[in-house]
Coordinates of C-alpha atoms and ligand atoms in Angstrom, one line a residue:
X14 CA -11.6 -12.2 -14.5
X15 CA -9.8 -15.2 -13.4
X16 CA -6.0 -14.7 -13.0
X17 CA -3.5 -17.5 -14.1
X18 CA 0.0 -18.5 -13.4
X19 CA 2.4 -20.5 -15.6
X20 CA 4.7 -23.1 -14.3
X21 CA 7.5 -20.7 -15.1
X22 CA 5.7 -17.7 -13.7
X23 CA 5.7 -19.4 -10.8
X24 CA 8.9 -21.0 -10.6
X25 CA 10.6 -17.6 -11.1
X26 CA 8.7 -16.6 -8.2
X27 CA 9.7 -19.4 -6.0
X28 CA 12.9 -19.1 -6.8
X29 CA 12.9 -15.6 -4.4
X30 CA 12.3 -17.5 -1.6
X31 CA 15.1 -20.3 -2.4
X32 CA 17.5 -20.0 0.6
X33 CA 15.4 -19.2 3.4
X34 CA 12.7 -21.7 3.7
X35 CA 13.2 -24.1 6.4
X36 CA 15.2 -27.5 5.6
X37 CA 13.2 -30.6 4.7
X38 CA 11.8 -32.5 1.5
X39 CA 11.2 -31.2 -1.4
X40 CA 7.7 -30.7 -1.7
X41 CA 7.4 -29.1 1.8
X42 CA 10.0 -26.3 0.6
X43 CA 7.6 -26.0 -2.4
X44 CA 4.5 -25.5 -0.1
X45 CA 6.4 -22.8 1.9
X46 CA 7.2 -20.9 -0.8
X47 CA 3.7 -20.6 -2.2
X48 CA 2.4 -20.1 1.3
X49 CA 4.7 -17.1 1.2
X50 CA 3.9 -15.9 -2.1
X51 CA 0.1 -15.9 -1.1
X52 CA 0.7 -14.4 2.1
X53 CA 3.1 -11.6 0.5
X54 CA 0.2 -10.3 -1.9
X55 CA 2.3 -11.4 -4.8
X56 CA 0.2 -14.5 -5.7
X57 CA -3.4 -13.1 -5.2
X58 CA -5.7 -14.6 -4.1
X59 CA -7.8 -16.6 -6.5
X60 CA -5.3 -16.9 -8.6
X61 CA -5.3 -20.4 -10.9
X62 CA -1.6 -22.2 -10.2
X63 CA -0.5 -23.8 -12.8
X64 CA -1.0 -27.7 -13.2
X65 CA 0.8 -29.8 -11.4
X66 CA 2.8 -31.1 -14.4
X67 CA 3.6 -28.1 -15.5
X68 CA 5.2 -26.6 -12.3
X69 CA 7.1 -29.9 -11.8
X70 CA 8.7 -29.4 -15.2
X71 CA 9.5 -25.8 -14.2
X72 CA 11.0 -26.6 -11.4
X73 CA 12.5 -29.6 -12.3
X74 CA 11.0 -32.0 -9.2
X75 CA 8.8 -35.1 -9.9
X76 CA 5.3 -34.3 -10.3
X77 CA 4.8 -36.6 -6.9
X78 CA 6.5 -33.6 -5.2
X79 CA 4.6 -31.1 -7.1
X80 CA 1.2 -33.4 -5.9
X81 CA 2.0 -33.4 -2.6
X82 CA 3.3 -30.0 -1.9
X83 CA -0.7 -28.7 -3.5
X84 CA -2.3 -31.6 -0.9
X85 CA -0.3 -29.7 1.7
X86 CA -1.6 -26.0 0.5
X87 CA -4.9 -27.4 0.6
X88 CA -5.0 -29.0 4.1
X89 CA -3.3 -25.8 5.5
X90 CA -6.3 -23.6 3.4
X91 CA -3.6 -21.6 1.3
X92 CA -4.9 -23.5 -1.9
X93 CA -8.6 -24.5 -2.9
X94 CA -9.4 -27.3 -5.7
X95 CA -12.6 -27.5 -7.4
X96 CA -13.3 -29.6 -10.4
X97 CA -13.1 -28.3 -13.3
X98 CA -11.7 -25.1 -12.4
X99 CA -8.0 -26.4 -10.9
X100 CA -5.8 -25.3 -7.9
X101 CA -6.6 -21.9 -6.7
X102 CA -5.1 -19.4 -4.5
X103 CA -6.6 -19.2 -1.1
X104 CA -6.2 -17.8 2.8
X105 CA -7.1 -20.2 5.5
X106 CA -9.9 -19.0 8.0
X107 CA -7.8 -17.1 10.7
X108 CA -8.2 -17.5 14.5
X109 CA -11.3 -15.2 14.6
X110 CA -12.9 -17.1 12.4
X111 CA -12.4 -15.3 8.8
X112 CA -10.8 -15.5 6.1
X113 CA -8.2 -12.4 5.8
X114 CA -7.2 -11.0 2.9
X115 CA -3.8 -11.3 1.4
X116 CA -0.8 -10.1 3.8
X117 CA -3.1 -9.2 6.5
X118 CA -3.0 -11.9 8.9
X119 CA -1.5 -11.4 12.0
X120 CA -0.1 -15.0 12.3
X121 CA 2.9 -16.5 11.6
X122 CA 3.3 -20.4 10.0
X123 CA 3.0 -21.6 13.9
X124 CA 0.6 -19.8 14.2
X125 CA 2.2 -17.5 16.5
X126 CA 2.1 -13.5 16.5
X127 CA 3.8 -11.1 14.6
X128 CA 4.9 -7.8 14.6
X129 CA 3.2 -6.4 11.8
X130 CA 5.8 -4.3 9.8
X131 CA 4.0 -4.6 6.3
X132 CA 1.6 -2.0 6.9
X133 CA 2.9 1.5 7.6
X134 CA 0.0 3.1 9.8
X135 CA 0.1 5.0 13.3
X136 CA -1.4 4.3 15.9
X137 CA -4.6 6.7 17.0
X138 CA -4.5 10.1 19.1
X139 CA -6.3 8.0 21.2
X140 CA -7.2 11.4 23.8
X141 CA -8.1 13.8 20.5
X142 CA -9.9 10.4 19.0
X143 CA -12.2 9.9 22.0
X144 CA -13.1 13.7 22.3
X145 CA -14.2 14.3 18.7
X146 CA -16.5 11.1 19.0
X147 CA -17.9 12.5 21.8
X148 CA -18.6 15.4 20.2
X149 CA -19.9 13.1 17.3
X150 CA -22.1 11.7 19.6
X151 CA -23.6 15.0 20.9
X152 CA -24.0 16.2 17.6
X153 CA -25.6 12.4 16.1
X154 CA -29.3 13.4 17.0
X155 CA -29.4 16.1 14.2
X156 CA -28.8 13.3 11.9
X157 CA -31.0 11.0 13.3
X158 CA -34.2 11.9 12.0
X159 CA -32.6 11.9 8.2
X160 CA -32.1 8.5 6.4
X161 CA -28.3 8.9 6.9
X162 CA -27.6 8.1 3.9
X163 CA -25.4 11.1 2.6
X164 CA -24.0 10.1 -1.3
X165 CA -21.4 12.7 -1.0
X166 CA -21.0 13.1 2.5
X167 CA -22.2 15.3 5.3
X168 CA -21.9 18.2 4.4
X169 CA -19.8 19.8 7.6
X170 CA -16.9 17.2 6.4
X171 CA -17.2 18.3 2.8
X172 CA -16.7 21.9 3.9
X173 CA -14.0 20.9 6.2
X174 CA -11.8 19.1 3.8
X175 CA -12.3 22.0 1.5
X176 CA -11.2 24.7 4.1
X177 CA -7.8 22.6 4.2
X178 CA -7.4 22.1 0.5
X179 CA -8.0 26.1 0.3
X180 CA -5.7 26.7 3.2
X181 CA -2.9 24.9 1.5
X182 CA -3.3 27.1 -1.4
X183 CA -5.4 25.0 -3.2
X184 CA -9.0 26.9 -3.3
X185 CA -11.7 24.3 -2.6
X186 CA -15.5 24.6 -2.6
X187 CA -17.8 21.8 -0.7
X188 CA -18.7 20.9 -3.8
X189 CA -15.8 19.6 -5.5
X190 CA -15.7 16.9 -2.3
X191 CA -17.0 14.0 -2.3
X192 CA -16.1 11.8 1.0
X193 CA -15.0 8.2 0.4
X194 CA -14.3 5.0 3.0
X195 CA -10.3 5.9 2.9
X196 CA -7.7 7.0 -0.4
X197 CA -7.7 3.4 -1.8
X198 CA -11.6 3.5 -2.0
X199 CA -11.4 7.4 -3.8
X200 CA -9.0 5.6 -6.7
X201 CA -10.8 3.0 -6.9
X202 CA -13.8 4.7 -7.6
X203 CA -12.0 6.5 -10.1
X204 CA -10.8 3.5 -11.5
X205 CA -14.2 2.3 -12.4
X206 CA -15.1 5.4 -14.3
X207 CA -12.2 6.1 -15.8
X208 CA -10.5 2.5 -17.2
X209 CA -12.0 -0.5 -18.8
X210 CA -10.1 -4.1 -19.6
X211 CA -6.7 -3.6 -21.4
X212 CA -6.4 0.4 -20.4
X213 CA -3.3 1.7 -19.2
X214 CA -2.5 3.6 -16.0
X215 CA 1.0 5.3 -15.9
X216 CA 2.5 4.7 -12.2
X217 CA 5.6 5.4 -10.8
X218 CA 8.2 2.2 -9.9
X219 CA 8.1 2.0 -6.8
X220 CA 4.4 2.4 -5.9
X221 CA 1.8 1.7 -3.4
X222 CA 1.5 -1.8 -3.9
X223 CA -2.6 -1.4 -3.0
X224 CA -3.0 0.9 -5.7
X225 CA -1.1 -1.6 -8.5
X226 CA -3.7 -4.5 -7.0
X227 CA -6.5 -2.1 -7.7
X228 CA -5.6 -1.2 -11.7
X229 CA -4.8 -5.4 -12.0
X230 CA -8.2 -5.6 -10.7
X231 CA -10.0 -3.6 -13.4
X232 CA -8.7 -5.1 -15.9
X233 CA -5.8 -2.3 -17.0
X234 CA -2.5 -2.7 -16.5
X235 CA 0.1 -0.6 -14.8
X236 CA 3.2 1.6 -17.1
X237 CA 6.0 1.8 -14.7
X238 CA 8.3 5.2 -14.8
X239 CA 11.1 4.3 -12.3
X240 CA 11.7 7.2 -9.7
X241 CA 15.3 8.0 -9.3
X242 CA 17.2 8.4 -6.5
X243 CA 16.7 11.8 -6.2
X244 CA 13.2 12.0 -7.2
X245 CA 10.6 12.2 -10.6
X246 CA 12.2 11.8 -14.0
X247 CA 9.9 14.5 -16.1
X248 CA 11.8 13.4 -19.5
X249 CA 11.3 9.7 -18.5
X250 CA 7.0 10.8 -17.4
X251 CA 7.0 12.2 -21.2
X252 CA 8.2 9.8 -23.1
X253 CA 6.0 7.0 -21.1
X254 CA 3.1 9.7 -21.5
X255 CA 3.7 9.8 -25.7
X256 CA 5.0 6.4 -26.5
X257 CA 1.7 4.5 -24.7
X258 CA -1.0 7.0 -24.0
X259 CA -2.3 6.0 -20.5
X260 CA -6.1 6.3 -20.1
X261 CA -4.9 8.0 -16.2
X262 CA -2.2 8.8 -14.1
X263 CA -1.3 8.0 -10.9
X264 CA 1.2 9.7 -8.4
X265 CA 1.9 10.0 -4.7
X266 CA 4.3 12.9 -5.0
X267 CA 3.8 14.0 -1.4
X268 CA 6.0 11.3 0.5
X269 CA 5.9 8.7 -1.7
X270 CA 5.2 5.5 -0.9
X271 CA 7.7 3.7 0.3
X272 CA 10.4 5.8 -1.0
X273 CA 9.5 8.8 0.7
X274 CA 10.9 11.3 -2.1
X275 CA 9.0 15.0 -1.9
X276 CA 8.5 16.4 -5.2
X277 CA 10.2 19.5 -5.9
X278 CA 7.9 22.6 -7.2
X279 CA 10.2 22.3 -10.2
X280 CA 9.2 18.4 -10.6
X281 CA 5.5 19.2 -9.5
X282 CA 5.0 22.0 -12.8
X283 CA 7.2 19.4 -14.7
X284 CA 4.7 16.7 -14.2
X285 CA 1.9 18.7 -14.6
X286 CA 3.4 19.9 -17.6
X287 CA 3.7 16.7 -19.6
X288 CA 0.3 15.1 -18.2
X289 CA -1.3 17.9 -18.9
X290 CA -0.1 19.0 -22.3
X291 CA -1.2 14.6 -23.2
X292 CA -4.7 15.3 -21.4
X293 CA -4.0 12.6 -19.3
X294 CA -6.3 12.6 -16.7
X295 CA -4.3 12.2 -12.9
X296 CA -5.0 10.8 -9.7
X297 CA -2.7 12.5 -7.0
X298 CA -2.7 10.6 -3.9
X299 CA -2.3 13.5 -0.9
X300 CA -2.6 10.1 1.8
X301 CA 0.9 11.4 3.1
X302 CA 0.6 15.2 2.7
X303 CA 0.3 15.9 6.5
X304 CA 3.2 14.2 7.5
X305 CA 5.9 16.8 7.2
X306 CA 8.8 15.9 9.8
X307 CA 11.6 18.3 8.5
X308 CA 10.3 21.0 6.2
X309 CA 7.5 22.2 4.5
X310 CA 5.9 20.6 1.4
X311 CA 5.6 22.8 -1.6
X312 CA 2.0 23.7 -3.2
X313 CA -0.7 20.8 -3.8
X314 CA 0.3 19.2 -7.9
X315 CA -3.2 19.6 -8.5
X316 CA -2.6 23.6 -8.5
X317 CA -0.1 23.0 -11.7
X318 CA -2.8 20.5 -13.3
X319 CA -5.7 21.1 -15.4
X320 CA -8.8 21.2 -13.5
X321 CA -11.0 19.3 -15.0
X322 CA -8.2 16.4 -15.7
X323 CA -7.7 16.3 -12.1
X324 CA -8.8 13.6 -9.0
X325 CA -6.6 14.6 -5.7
X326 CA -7.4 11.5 -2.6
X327 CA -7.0 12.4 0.5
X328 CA -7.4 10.3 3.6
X329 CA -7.8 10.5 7.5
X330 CA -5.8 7.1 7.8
X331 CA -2.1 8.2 8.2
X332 CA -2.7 11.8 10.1
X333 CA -5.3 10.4 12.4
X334 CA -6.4 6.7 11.7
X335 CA -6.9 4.1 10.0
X336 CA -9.9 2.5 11.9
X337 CA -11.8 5.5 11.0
X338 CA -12.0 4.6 7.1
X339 CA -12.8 8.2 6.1
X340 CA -10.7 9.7 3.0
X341 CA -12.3 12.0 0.1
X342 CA -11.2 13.1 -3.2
X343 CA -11.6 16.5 -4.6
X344 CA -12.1 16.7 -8.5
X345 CA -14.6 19.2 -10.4
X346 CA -17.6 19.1 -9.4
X347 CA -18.9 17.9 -13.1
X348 CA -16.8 14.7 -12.1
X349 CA -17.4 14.5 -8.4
X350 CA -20.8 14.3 -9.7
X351 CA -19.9 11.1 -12.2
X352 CA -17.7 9.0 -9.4
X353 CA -20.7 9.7 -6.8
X354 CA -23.0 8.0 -9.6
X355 CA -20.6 5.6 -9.5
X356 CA -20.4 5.3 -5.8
X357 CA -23.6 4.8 -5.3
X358 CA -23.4 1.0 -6.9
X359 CA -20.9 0.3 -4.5
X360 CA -21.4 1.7 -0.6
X361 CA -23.5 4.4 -0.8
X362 CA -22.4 6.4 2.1
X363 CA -19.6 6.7 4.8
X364 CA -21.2 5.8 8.3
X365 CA -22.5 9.2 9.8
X366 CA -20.8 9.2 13.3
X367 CA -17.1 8.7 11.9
X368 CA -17.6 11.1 9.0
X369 CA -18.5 14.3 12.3
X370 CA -15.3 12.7 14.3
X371 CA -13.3 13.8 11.6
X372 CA -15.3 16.7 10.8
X373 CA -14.8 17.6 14.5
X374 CA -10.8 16.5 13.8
X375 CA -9.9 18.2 11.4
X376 CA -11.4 21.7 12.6
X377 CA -8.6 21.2 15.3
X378 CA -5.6 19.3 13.2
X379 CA -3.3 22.3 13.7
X380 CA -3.5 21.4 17.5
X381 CA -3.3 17.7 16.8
X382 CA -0.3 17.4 14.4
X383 CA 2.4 18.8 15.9
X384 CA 3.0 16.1 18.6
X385 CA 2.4 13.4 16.7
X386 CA 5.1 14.5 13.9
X387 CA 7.1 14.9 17.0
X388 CA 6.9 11.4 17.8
X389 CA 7.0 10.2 14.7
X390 CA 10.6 12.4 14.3
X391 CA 11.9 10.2 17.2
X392 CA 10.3 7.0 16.2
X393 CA 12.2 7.6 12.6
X394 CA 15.5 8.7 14.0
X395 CA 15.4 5.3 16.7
X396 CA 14.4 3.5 13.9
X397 CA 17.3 4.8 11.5
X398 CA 20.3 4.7 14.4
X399 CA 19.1 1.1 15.8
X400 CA 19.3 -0.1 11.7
X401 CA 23.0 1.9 11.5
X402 CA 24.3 -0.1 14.3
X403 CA 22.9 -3.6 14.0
X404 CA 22.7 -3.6 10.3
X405 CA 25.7 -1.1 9.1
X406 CA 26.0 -2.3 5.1
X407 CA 21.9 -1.2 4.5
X408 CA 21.9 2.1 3.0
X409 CA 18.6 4.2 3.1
X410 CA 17.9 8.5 2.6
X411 CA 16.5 9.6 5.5
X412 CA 12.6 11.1 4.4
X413 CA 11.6 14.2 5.3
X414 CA 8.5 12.8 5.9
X415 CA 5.7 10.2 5.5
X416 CA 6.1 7.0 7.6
X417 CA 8.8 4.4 6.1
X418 CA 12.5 3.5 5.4
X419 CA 12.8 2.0 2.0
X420 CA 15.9 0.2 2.6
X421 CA 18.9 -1.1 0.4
X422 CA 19.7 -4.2 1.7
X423 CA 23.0 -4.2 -0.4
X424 CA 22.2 -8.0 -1.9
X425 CA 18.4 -9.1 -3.8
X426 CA 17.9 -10.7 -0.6
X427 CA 14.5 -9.1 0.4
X428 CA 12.2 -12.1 -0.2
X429 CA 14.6 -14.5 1.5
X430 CA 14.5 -11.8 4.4
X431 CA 10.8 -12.0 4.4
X432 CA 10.5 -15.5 4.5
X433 CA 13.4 -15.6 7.9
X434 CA 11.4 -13.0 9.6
X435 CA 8.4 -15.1 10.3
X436 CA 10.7 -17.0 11.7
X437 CA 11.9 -14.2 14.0
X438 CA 8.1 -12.7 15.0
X439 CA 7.8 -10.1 12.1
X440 CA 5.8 -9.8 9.2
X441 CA 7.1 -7.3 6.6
X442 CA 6.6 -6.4 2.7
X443 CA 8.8 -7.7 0.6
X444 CA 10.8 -4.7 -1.9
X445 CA 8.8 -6.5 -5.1
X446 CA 5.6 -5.9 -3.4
X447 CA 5.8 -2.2 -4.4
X448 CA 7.0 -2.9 -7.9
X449 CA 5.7 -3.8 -11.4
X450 CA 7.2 -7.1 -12.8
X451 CA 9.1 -8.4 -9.6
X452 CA 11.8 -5.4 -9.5
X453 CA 13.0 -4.4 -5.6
X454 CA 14.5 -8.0 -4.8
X455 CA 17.2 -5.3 -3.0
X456 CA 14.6 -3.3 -1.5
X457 CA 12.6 -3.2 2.1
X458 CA 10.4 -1.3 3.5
X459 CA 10.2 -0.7 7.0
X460 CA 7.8 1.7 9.2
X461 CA 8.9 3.7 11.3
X462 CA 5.0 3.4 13.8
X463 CA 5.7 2.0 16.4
X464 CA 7.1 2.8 20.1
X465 CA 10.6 3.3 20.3
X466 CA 11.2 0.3 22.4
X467 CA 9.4 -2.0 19.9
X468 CA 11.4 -0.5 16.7
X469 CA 14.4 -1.3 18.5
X470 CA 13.6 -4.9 19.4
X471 CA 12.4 -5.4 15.9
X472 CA 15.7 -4.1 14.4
X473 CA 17.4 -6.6 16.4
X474 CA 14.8 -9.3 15.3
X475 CA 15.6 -8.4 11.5
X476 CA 19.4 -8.2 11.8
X477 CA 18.7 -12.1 13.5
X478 CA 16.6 -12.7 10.6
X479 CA 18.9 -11.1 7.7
X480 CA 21.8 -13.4 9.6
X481 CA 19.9 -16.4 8.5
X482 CA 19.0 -15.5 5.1
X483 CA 22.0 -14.7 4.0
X484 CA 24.2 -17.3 5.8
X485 CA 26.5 -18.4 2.8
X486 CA 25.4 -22.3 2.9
X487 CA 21.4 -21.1 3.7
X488 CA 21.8 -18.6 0.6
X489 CA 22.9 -21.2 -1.8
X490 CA 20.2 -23.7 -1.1
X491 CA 18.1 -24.2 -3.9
X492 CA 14.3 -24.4 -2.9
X493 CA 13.6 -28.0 -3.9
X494 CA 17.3 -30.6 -3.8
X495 CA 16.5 -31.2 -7.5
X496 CA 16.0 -27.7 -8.3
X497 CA 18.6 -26.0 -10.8
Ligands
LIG528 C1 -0.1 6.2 -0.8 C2 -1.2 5.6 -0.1 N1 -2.5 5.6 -0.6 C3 -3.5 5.1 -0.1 C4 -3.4 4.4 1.1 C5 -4.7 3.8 1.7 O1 -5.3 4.8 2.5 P1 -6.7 4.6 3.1 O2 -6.6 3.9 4.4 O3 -7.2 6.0 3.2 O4 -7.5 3.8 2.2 C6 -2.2 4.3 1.7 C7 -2.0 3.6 3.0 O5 -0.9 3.1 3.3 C8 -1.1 4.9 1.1 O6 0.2 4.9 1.7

């Protein structure tokens, strides 16, 4: 399905970035801003722009401008014509040689590094990493003589992943686990079996913004239920539920991404109350679960759900790491059955030596853990104080777990923000990123990852950067001279 956008689409789009792209003509300003919209996720990629007559008019610029600002897209790779078939959305090959995906290049527009603070993942236990794939590797010639292929998963991973559901109260068999290439893999696996074109798939606003891609992607479209300050509305989760029927659910109520909001045991059997009383069928994303910093998390949602209406993800990415791409899901077995069928059309199987390091990991996370929440403790406090001092009028709640600030930057500045911090050496999510129909322009989300030291420097960088995008005379600038 080809995506399209209309002149005013776009134009309300662009008109984010008004104010912080660098000075120059017209159809440069124009250029940046797309780059930036392409770059941010929020113009995917293949998506059609509109014609070149059309945005002018929208914007208000001569169509020259329009003309030359798409010649420019296309010489720098961020656009890709073809006849017939117009202007399309695009990624230039990167320095290695590929083409990256949306938001996922490492480069800035001079090409020059960046700190990457648009993904919110740890670095690995690198000393617990490397012994659990040696004991992969002493344990890979048992497997050897198989195919390898393993539709399901081994088996020892299936059995560990149940032992920790069970041991958080949540009784699992092996059976009722099927092992997937990461969380984002598991729903979207569930996505294919459970949605066609023109479904619907409640979501809470914000969300994780891979997860909105995904639903775009097959074809349904995402019902927003705003999370309040405090946490899940289960009157406003109703009412969605009745008034548009969603063919699925899904929820991150363990940390949520990026607000980092717990649910409440209360909220959890509210939730499961009114998806469950509808039949709705519910993905719960656990991807946070093990990140507790202060507190303990009350019992899995999927406890208060129906069974069989039930898919919980899970994932290695966050607790251990992301280079593994290991995650599960645990449903029924009836419908871990049905989304291995469908599995099976897509990968087939997780590679064989990572699915025993984690195996092998997570037999010993209880001595893993605990000093890496540590760290991540300090990391979030550095993170929090450096902000409170360099950048006193943002206003966040401290999380009681998870991996990210989600920031009130007091003004709907958080695009303009973006678009300075390249500028400064950082690459970061812009608040709409995580919402349905461009809401968050006040909101940013920032990890809390990385070293101390480099947290620190960065909060400096983005108090530099927030300087410039909100300068009174930069703020005021429309994007194009002629632009209203
Ligand atoms: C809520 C949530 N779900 C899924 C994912 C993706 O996880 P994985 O690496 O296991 O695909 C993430 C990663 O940021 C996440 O935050």
């Amino acid at each position: 399905m080809v995506r399209s956008l209309t002149g005013s689409q776009l134009a309300r789009q662009l008109g984010d970035w008004s104010g912080a792209l660098p000075a120059g003509p017209a159809y440069a300003r124009v250029a940046a801003g797309i780059r930036l919209l392409v770059l941010d996720g929020r113009v995917a990629l293949d998506t059609r722009l509109p014609g070149e007559r059309e945005l002018a008019a929208a914007l208000g610029v001569s169509r020259t401008t329009v003309t030359a600002a798409y010649d420019s897209l296309r010489a720098a790779g961020y656009a890709v014509s073809r006849q017939g078939s117009g202007t399309r959305a695009a990624l230039p090959r990167s320095r290695s040689g590929d083409s990256a995906s949306a938001g996922w290049t490492p480069f800035g527009p001079d090409g020059s590094d960046l700190l990457d603070l648009a993904h919110a993942a740890p670095e690995a236990p690198t000393h617990a990493l490397r012994r659990a794939y040696d004991v992969a590797l002493e344990q890979l010639p048992r497997h050897l003589p198989t195919c390898g292929y393993n539709l399901f998963g081994l088996p020892d991973l299936r059995a560990a992943v149940a032992a920790r559901y069970t041991a958080r109260g949540l009784p699992t068999r092996a059976d009722q686990v099927l092992v997937t290439a990461g969380a984002q893999h598991a729903f979207s696996l569930v996505l294919a079996l459970a949605t066609g074109p023109g479904d619907r798939v409640l979501v809470e606003q914000p969300t994780y913004p891979n997860a909105l891609d995904a639903i775009r992607r097959h074809g349904a479209s995402a019902v927003p239920v705003p999370l309040t300050p405090d946490g899940w509305d289960v009157d406003a989760v109703a009412a969605a539920v009745r008034q548009t029927a969603p063919r699925l659910a899904y929820v991150v109520p363990d940390f949520n991404n990026p607000t980092g909001l717990l649910a409440s045991d209360t909220e959890r059997r509210g939730l499961a109350r009114s998806l469950g009383r509808s039949r709705t069928l519910t993905v719960v994303d656990e991807t946070l679960v093990e990140l507790a910093l202060d507190g303990a998390t009350p019992p899995p949602l999927a406890t208060y759900l129906p069974a069989d209406l039930s898919v919980t993800v899970g994932s290695a990415s966050k607790t251990l790491w992301g280079g593994l791409r290991v995650g599960w899901l645990r449903a029924e077995e009836s419908l871990v059955r049905r989304l291995a069928a469908v599995r099976a059309s897509v990968d087939i199987s997780s590679a064989v030596v990572e699915q025993l390091t984690v195996a092998e990991l997570l037999g010993s996370l209880d001595a893993v853990l605990p000093s890496r929440l540590a760290e991540l403790r300090t990391r979030r406090d550095a993170l929090a104080a450096a902000l409170g001092r360099l950048l006193p009028t943002w206003r966040f709640r401290m999380p009681d777990g998870g991996l990210v600030l989600w920031c009130d930057l007091g003004r709907p500045a958080s695009s303009r923000l973006v678009a300075a911090a390249e500028h400064h050496g950082i690459r970061l999510a812009a608040g709409p990123r995580f919402g349905v129909d461009g809401a968050f322009e006040r909101r940013l989300r920032l990890p809390y990852t990385y070293p101390v030291d480099v947290l620190e420097r960065a909060a400096e960088q983005l108090a530099q950067a927030f300087a410039t995008a909100t300068a009174s005379s930069v703020a005021t600038r429309p994007l194009v001279d002629s632009f209203a």
